[in-house]
Structures are given as structure tokens and as C-alpha cells.
Coordinates of C-alpha atoms in Angstrom, one line a residue:
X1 CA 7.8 -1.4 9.9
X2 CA 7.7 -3.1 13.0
X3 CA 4.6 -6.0 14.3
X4 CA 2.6 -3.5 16.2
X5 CA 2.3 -1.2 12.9
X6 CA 1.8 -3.9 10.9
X7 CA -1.0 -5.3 13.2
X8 CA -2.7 -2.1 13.5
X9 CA -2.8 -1.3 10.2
X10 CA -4.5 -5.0 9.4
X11 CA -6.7 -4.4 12.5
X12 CA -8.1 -1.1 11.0
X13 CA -8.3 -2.4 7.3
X14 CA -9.3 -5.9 7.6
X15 CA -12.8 -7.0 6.8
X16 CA -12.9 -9.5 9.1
X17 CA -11.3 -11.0 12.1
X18 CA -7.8 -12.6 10.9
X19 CA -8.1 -11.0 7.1
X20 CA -4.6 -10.2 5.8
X21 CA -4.9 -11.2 1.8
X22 CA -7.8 -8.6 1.2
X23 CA -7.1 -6.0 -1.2
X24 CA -7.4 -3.3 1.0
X25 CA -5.1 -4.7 3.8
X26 CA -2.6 -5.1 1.2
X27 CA -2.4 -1.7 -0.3
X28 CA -2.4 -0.3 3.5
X29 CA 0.9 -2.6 3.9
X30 CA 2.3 -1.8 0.9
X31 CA 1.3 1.9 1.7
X32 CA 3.2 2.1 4.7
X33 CA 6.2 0.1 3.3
X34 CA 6.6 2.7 0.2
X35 CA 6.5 5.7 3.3
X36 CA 9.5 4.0 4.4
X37 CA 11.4 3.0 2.0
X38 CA 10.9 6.8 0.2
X39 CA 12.3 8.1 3.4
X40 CA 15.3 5.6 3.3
X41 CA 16.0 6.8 -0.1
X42 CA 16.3 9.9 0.9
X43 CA 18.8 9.7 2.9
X44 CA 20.4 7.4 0.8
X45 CA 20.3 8.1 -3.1
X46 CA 22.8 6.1 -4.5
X47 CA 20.9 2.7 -3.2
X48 CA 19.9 1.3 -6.3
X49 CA 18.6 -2.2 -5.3
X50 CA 16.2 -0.8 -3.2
X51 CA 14.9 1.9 -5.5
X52 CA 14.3 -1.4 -7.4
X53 CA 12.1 -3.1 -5.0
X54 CA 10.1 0.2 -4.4
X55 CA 9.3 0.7 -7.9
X56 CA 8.0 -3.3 -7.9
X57 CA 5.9 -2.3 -4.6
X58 CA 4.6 0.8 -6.6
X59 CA 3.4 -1.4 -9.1
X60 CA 1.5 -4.0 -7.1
X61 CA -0.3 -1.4 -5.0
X62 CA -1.1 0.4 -8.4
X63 CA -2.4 -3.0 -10.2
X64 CA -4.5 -3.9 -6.5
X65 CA -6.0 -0.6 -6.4
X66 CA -6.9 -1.2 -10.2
X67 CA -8.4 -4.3 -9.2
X68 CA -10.5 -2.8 -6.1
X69 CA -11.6 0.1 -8.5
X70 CA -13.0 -2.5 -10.6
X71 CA -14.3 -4.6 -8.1
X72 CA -15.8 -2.5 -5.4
X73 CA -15.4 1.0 -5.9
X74 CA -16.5 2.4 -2.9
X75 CA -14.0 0.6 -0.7
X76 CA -11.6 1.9 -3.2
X77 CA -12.7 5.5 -2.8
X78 CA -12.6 5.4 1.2
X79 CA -9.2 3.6 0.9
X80 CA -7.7 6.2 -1.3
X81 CA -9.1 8.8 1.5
X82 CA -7.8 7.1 3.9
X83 CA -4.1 6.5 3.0
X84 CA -3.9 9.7 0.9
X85 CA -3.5 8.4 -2.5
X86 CA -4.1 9.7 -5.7
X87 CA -6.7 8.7 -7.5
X88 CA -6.8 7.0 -11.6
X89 CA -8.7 8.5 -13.6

């Protein structure tokens, strides 16, 4: 992922002007980090180390979406809609 993605993706999650630690930033990064590293593993299936780190990155976004369906779940509803993920139940 290069700046300008990462920027716009911050820009169009951020709650305010300069936010990049808020849940919802975070799970749109680590969103469009898993996108690429699933495509990178399909073309490469025998890279181990970075299956690794994508199953780590799975985790965190699972445990901050936990957290924002605790903490404020309508934000956690539009940002499920919005990145296309699954739902808990």
C-alpha cells in the first residue's frame, strides 16, 4: 500500500483532523493490508512467513472490531458496511 492509499483511507475514516490510532482508522488499514497480502499469497503459496503475519493482522482487526462492537456499535455497523466485513454474531 502506498502513502496516497494510506492517506485516503485515514482521510475517509478519521474522526478528526490528524486521527490515525482510532479504531476505525485502524481496521480500514489493516483491511486494506489483508487485501494485499491475500493477493500476494496467491500467487505465492508456499510463503510461510508472511501467511504468519496475515494471520497476526487477522487477529488484531478481529479483537478492534470486538472492541468497537462493544464500545460504539453503530460505528462498528457502518464500518463493517463499508469495508465489507463479516459480521460476529
Amino acid at each position: 500500500m502506498d502513502k496516497a492509499q494510506r492517506t485516503e483511507i485515514i482521510n475517509k475514516f478519521a474522526r478528526k483532523e490528524g486521527d490515525t490510532g482510532s479504531p476505525e482508522v485502524q481496521i480500514a488499514l489493516l483491511s486494506g493490508r489483508i487485501s494485499e497480502l491475500t493477493e500476494h499469497l496467491k500467487a505465492n503459496p508456499k510463503d510461510h512467513s508472511t501467511r504468519r503475519g496475515l494471520l497476526a493482522m487477522v487477529s488484531l482487526r478481529k479483537k478492534l472490531l470486538s472492541y468497537l462492537a462493544r464500545e460504539n456499535r453503530a460505528k462498528y455497523l457502518e464500518i463493517t458496511d463499508a469495508l465489507g466485513i463479516r459480521r460476529a454474531k
